[in-house]
Coordinates of C-alpha atoms and ligand atoms in Angstrom, one line a residue:
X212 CA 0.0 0.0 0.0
X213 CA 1.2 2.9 -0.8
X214 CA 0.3 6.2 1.5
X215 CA 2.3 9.3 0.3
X216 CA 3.5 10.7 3.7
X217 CA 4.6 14.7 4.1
X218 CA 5.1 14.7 8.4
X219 CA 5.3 18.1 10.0
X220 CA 4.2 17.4 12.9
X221 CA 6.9 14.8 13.9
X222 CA 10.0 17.4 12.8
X223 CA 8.8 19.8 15.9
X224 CA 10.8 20.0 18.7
X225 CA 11.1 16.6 21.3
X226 CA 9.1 18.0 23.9
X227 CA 5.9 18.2 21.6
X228 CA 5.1 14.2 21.2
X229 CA 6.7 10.8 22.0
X230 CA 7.7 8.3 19.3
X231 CA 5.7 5.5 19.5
X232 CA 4.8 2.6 17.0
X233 CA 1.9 0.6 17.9
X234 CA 1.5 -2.5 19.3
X235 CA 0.1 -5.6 16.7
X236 CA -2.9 -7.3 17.1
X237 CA -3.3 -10.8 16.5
X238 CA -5.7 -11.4 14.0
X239 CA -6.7 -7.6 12.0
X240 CA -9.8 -7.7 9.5
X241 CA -10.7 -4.8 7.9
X242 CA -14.3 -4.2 8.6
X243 CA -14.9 -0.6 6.8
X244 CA -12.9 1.1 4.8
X245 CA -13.8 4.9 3.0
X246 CA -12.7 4.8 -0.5
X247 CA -13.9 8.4 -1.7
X248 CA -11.6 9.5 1.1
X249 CA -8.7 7.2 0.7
X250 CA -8.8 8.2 -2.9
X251 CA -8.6 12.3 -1.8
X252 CA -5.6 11.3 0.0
X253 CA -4.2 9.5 -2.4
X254 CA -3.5 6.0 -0.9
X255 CA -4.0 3.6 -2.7
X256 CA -5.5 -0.2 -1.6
X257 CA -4.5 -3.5 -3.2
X258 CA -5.8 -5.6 -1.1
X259 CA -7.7 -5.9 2.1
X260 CA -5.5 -8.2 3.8
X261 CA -2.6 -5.4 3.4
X262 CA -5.2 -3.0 4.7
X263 CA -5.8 -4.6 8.2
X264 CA -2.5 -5.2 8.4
X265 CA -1.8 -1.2 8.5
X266 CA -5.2 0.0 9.9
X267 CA -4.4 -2.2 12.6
X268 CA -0.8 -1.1 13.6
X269 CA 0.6 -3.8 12.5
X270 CA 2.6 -2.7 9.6
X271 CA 4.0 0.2 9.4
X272 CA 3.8 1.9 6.0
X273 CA 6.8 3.2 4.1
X274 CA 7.4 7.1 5.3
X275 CA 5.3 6.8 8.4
X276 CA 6.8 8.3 11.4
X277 CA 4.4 7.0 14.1
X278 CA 4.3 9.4 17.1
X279 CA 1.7 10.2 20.2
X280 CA 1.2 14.0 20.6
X281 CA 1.2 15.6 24.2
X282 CA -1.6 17.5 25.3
X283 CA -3.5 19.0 28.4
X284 CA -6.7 19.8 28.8
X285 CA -10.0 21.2 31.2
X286 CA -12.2 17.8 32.0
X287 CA -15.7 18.9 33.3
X288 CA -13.9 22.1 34.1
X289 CA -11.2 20.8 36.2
X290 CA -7.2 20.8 34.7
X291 CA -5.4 18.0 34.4
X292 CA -1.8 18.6 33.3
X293 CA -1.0 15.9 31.1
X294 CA -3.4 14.4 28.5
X295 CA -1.7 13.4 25.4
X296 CA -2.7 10.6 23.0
X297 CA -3.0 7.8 25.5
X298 CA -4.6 5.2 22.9
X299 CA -4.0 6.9 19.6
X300 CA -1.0 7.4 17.5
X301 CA -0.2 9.5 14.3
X302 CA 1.1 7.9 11.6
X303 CA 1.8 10.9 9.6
X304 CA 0.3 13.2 7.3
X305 CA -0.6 13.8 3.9
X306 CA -1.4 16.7 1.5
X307 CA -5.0 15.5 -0.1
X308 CA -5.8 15.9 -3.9
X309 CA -7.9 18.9 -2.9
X310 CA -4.6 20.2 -1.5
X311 CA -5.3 20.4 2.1
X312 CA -3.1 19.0 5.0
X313 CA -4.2 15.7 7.0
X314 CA -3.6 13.6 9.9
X315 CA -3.4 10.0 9.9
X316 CA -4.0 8.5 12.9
X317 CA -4.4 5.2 14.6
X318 CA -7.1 5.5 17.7
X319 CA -6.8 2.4 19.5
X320 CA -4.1 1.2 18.5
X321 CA -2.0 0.3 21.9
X322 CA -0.4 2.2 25.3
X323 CA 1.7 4.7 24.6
X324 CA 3.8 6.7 27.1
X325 CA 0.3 9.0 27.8
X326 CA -1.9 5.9 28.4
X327 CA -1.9 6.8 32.4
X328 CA -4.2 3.6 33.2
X329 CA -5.4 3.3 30.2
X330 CA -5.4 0.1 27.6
X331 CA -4.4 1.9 24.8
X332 CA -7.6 -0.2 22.9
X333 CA -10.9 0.6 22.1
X334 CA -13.8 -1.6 21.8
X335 CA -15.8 -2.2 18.4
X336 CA -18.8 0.0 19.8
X337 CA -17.0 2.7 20.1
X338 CA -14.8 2.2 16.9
X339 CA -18.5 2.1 14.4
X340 CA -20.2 4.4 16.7
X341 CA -17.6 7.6 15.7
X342 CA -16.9 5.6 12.0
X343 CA -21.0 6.3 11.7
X344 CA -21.5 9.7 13.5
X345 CA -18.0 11.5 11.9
X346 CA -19.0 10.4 8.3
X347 CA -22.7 11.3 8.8
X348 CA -21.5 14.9 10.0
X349 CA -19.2 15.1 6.9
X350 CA -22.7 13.9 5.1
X351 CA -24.2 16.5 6.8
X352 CA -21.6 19.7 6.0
X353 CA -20.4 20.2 8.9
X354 CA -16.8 20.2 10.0
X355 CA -15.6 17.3 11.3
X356 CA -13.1 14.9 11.9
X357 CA -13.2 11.5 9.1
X358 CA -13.4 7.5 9.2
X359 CA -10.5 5.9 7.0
X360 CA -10.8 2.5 8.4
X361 CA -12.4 0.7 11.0
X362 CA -10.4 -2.9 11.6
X363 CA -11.6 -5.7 14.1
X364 CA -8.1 -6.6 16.0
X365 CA -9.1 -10.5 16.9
X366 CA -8.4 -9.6 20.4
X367 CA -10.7 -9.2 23.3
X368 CA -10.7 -5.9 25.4
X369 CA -11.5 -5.3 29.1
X370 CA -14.2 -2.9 30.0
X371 CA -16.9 -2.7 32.6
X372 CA -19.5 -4.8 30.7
X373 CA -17.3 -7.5 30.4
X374 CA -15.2 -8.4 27.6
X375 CA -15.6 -7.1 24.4
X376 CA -13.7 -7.1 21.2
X377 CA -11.2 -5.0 20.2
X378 CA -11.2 -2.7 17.1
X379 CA -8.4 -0.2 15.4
X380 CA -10.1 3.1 14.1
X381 CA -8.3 5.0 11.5
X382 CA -8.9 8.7 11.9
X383 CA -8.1 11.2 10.0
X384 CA -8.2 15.7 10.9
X385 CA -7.3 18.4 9.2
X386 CA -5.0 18.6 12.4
X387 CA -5.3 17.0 16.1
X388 CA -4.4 20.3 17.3
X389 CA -6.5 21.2 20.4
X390 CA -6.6 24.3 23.1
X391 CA -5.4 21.0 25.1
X392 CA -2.0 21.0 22.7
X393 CA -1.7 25.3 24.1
X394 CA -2.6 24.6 27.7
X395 CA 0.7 22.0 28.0
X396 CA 3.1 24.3 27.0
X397 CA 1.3 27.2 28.7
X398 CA 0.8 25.7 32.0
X399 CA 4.0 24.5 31.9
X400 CA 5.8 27.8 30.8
X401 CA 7.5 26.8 28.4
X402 CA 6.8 29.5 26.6
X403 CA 9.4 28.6 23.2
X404 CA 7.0 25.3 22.7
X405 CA 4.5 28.0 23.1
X406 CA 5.7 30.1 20.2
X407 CA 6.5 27.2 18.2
X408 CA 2.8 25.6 18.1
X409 CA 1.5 29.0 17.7
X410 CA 3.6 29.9 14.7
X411 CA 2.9 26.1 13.1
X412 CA -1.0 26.6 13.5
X413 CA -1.4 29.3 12.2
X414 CA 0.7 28.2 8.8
X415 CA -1.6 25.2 9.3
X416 CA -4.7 26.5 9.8
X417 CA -4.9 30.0 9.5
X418 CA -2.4 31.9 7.2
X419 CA -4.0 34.9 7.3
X420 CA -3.3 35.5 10.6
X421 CA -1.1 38.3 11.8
X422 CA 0.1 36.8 15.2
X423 CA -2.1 35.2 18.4
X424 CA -4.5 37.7 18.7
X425 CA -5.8 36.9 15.0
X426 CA -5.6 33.1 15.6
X427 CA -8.0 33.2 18.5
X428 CA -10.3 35.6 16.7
X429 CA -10.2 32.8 13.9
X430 CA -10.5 29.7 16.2
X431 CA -13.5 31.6 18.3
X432 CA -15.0 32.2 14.6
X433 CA -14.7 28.3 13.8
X434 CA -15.9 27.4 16.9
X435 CA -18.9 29.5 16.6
X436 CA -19.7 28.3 14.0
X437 CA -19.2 24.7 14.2
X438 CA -21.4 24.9 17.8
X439 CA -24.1 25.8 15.5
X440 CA -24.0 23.9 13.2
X441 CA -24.4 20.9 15.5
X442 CA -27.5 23.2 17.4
X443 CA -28.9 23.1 14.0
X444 CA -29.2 19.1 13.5
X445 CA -29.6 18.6 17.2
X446 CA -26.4 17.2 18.2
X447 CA -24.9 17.1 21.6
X448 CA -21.3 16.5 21.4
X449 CA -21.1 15.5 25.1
X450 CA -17.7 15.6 26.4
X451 CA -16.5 19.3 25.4
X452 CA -13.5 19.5 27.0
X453 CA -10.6 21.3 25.9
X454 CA -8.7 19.0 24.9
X455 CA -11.2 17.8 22.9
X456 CA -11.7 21.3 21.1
X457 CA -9.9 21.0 17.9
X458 CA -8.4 24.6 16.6
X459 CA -9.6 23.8 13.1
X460 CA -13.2 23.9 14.3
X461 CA -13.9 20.1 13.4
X462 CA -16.0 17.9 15.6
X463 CA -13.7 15.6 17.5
X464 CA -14.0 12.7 19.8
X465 CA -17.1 11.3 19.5
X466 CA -17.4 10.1 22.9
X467 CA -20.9 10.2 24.1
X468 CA -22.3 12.1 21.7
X469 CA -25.5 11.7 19.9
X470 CA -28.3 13.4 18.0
X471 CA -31.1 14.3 20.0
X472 CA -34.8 12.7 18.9
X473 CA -37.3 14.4 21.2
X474 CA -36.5 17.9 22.0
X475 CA -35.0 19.2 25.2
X476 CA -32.6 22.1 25.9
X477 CA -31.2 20.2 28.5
X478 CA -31.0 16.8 26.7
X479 CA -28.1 15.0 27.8
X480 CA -26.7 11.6 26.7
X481 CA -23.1 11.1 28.5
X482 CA -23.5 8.7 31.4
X483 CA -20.6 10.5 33.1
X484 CA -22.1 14.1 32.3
X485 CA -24.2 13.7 35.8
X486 CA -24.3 18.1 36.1
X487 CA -25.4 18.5 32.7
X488 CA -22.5 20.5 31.9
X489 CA -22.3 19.7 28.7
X490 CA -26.2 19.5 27.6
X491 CA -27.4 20.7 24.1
X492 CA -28.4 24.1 25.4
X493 CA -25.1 24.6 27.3
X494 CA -22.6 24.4 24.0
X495 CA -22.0 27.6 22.8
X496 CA -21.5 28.6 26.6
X497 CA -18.7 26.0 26.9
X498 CA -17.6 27.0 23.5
X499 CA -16.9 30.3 24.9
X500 CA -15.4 28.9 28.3
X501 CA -13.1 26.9 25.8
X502 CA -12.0 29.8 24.0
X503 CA -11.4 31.8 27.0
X504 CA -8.8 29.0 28.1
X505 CA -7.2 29.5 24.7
X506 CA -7.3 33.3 25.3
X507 CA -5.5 32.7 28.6
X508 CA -2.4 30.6 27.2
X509 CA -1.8 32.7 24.2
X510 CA -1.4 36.0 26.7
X511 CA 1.5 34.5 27.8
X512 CA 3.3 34.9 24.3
X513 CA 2.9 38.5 24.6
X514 CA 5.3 41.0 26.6
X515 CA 3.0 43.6 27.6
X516 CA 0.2 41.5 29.1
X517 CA -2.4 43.9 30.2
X518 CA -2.9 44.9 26.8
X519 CA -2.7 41.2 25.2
X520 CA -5.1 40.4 28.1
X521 CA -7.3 43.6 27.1
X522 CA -7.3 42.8 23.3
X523 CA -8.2 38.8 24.8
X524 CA -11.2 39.7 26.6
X525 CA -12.6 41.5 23.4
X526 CA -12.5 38.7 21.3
X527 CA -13.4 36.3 23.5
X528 CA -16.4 38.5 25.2
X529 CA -17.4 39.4 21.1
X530 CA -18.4 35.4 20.9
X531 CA -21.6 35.6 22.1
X532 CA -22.7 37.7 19.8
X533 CA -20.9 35.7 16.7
X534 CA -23.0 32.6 18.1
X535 CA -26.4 34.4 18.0
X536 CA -26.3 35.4 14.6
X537 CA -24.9 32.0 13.4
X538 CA -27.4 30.5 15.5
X539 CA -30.8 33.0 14.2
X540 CA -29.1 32.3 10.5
X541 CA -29.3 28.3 10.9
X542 CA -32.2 28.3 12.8
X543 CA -34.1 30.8 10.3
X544 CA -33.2 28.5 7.5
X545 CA -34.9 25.3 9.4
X546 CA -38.3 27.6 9.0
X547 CA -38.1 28.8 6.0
X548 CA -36.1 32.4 6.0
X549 CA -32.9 33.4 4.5
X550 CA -33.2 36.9 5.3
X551 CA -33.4 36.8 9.4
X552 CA -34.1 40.0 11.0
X553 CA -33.6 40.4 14.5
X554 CA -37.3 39.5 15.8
X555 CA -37.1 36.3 14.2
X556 CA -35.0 34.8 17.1
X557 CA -38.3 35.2 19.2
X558 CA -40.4 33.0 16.3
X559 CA -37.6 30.7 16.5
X560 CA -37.7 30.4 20.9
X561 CA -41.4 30.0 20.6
X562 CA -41.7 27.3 18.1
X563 CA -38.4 25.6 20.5
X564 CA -40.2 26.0 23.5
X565 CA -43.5 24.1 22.2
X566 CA -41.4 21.7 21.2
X567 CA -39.7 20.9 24.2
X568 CA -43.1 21.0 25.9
X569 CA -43.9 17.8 23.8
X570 CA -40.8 16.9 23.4
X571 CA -41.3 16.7 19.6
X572 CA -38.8 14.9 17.6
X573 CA -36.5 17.7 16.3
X574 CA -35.4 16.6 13.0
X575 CA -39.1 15.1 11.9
X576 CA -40.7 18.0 13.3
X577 CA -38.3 20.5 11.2
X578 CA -38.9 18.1 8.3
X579 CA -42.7 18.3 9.0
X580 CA -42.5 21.7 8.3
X581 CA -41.9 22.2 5.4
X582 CA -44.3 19.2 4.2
X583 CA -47.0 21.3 5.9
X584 CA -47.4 18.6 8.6
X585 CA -46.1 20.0 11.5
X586 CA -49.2 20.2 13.3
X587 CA -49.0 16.2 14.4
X588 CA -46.2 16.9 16.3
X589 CA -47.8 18.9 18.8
X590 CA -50.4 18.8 21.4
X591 CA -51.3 22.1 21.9
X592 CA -52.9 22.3 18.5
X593 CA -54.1 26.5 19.8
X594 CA -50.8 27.3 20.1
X595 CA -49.2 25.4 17.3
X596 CA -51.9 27.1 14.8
X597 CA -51.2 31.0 16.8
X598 CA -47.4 30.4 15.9
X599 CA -47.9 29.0 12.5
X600 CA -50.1 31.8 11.5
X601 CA -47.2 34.4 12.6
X602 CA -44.8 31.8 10.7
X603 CA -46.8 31.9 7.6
X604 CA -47.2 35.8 7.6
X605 CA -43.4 36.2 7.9
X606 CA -42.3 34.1 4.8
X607 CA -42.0 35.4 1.4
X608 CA -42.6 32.8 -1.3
X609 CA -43.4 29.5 -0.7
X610 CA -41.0 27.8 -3.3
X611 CA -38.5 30.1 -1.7
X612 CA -39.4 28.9 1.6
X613 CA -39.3 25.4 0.8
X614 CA -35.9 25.1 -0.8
X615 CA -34.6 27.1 2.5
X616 CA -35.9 24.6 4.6
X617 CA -35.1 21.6 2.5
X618 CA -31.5 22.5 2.5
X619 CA -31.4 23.0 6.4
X620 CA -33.7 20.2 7.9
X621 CA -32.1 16.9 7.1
X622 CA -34.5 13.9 6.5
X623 CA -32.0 11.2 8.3
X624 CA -29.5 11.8 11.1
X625 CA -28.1 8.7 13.0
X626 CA -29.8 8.1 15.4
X627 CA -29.0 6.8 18.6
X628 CA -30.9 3.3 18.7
X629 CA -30.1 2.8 15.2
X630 CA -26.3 3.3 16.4
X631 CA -26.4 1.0 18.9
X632 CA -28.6 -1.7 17.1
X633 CA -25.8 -1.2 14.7
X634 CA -23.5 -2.2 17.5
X635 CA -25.1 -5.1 18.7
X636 CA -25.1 -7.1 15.1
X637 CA -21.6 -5.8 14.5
X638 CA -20.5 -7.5 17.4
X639 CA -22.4 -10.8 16.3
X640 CA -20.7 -10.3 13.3
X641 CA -23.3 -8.7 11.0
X642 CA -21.7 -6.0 9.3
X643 CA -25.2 -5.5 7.7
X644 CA -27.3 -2.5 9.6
X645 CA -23.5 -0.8 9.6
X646 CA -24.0 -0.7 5.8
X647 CA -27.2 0.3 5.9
X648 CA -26.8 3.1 7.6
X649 CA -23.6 4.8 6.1
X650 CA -25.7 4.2 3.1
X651 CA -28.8 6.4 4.1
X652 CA -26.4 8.5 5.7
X653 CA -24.2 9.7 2.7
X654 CA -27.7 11.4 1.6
X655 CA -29.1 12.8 5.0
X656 CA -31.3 15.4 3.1
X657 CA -32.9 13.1 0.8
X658 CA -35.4 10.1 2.2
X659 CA -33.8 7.0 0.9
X660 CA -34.7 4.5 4.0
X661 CA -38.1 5.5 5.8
X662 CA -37.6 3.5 8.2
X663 CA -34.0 5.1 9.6
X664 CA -36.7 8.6 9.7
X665 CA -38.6 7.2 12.0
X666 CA -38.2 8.0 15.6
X667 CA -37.4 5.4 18.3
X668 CA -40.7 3.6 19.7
X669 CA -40.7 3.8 23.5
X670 CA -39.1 0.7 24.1
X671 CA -36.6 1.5 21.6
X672 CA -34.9 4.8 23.3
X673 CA -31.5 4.6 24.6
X674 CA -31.3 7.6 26.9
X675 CA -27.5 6.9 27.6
X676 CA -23.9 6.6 25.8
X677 CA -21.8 5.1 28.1
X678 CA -18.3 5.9 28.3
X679 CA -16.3 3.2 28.4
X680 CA -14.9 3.9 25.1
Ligands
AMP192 P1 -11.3 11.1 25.7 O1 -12.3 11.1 26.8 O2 -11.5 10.0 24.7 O3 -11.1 12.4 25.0 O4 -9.9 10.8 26.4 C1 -9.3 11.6 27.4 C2 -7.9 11.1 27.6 O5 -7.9 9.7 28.1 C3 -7.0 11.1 26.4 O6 -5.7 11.5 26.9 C4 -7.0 9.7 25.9 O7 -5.9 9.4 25.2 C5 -7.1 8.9 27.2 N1 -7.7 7.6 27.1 C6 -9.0 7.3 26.8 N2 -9.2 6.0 26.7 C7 -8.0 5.4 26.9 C8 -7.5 4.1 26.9 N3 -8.4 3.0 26.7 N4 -6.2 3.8 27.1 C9 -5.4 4.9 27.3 N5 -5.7 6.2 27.3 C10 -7.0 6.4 27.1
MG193 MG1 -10.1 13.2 23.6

């Protein structure tokens, strides 16, 4: 196989990452593997067997220079010092057909010097769940991280259920920087490292920036707007924590996460997330808490700090308002407007707070909409009809309407049964309802499976993600 590598990454200083090759497996099969992306990044597969054998760790392809980046990062709001890739190691990166820079990285793929307690492995759940969900979200337009590969490694893996088998995810980012990758350097002093990472991001990510000041404006613009763009399709990432922030603006680590099916601001799925602290409703707050830890390691690169913190606070306190206009510009689409005005954001909180009175399903009801069926979704049928009759008098054209709507309000988002029945034949070894839905999901806005629409019956919710990844 040949995977044309151009590493970056791995010529920074020492201190920034450990070398580490992973650890084989004794029996890889490939399980998934994402052509349309492999063929962007120029690998190229000749045959499967080859495959698991380097989406597993077990061969090391030509040019690779395997390494496990260091990291810190805010859990649930309290810092802990060292992170770093305790299960996941980069391979290297590559420079995509469309000319853009990329991670290639093993996640589960054995202990590395970060592991702490850790395994190093993941579990096949796990592995499908963020194979699904990350693809989907690509499906979907909104940034994220991708799937290359998902391998079975043969081997059984300890967790609290019991034993379960192992699996090799190959991920890949436009970069696995975090505010995490800042915060160790930062926190440490070591303010060189500091610089360093600073001056490589922005090459990486933002080019156009003149100095720290401009890269945090740019990562608080991303992260605006990928927070929401997941608000939008009702997705709760679940464990944003900054070292799960990526300073691209992808979605990253899909933990816990899931897409919500009966609304609820404070819908939460994490088993661990017992405060709610990281509830639908609660994302762009964190997003700016996030942000504000960024702003707080880059003032350190600056001499005179009461301005840099001055100049800081500005950007960071500007985010709110950069998330309420991203927020009224998705949300006006998913009824119908492309022109919002500033009194639509009370049309929009209205028709929310119905639905989280009935806890309507979010995507159907969106999708209901604009077939004119909205009605069903609701109980209050007096005060569905007072707010659709504002509604109506607000859009323009109907066609217009229509195509906004049909453009914002996906048809099939993955749902978090669906996911875990997906799990639980994988693991018997039918590959089948994994297919199925990767399928349906390539096309989320067009209806190609009715039966992946429909909402879970009763018996059929799943109220938690546990995180035992
Ligand atoms: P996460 O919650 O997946 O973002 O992981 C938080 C930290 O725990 C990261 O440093 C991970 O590398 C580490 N980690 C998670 N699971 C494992 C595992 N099974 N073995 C070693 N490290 C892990
Ligand atoms: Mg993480």
């Amino acid at each position: 196989m040949f995977i044309p590598f151009d590493n970056s990454y791995a010529l920074l200083p020492e201190g920034f990452f450990s070398k580490q090759k992973p650890t084989s497996v004794s029996d890889p099969k490939l399980l998934a593997f994402n052509n349309e992306l492999a063929l962007t990044l120029g690998i190229e597969l000749d045959d499967f067997a080859e495959a698991a054998s380097v989406f597993s760790g077990n061969s090391i392809p030509q040019n690779a220079a395997p390494i496990a980046q260091l990291y810190a990062g805010h859990q649930f709001g309290s810092f802990n010092p060292q992170l770093g890739d305790g299960r996941a190691i980069l391979l290297g990166e590559v420079i995509g057909s469309d000319g853009i820079r990329r991670d290639i990285q093993l996640k589960g793929s054995g202990p590395t010097p970060y592991s702490r307690m850790g395994d190093g492995r993941a579990w096949l759940g796990p592995v499908l769940r963020e194979y699904v969900i990350s693809e989907a979200m690509q499906a979907l337009g909104i940034p994220t991280t991708r799937a290359l590969a998902a391998v079975a490694t043969g081997e059984q893996i300890w967790r609290e259920q019991g034993a379960l088998p192992g699996a090799v995810l190959t991920r890949v980012a436009t970069s696995h920087l975090r505010v995490g990758t800042f915060q160790v350097f930062a926190h440490r002093g070591e303010l060189e490292h500091l610089r360093t990472l600073t001056e490589y991001t922005i090459q990486r990510h933002y080019p156009e920036a003149q100095g720290p000041m401009d890269l945090l404006r740019a990562v608080c613009a991303a992260q605006a707007d990928l927070v929401t763009r997941w608000m939008s399709v009702g997705f709760i990432h679940g464990v944003m924590n900054t070292d799960n922030c990526s300073i691209a603006g992808e979605t990253i680590d899909y933990g816990p996460c899931a897409f919500m099916d009966g609304f609820h601001q404070n819908r939460v799925f994490s088993s661990i997330d017992t405060q709610g602290r990281y509830a639908f409703g609660t994302q762009p707050g964190i997003a700016v808490w996030n942000m504000a830890q960024l702003a707080t390691c880059l003032i350190q690169l600056f001499k005179d700090r009461d301005a840099a913190l001055e100049e800081a606070t500005e950007i960071v306190h500007a985010m709110p308002d950069l998330l309420e206009k991203a927020w009224l510009n998705r949300f006006c689409a998913k009824i119908g407007i492309s022109t919002p005005q500033a009194d639509d954001q009370g049309l929009i909180e209205e028709l929310l707070a119905l639905m989280q009175t009935d806890e309507a399903d979010f995507t159907n009801t969106f999708q209901a909409l604009n077939e004119g069926k909205a009605r069903d979704q609701f109980t209050d049928l007096e005060a569905f009809d007072q707010w659709s009759e504002k509604w109506k008098n607000r859009l323009t054209t109907e066609a217009e309407s229509q195509t906004v709507m049909q453009s914002a309000n996906p048809v099939i988002i993955p749902r978090n049964h669906r996911i875990e029945q997906m799990i639980e034949a994988a693991v018997a070894g039918d590959m089948a309802p994994f297919e199925r839905l990767m399928k349906a999901l390539a096309t989320p806005f067009v209806e190609t499976d009715a039966a992946l629409a429909r909402p879970p019956s009763r018996q059929e919710i799943v109220p938690a993600t546990f995180c035992g990844t």
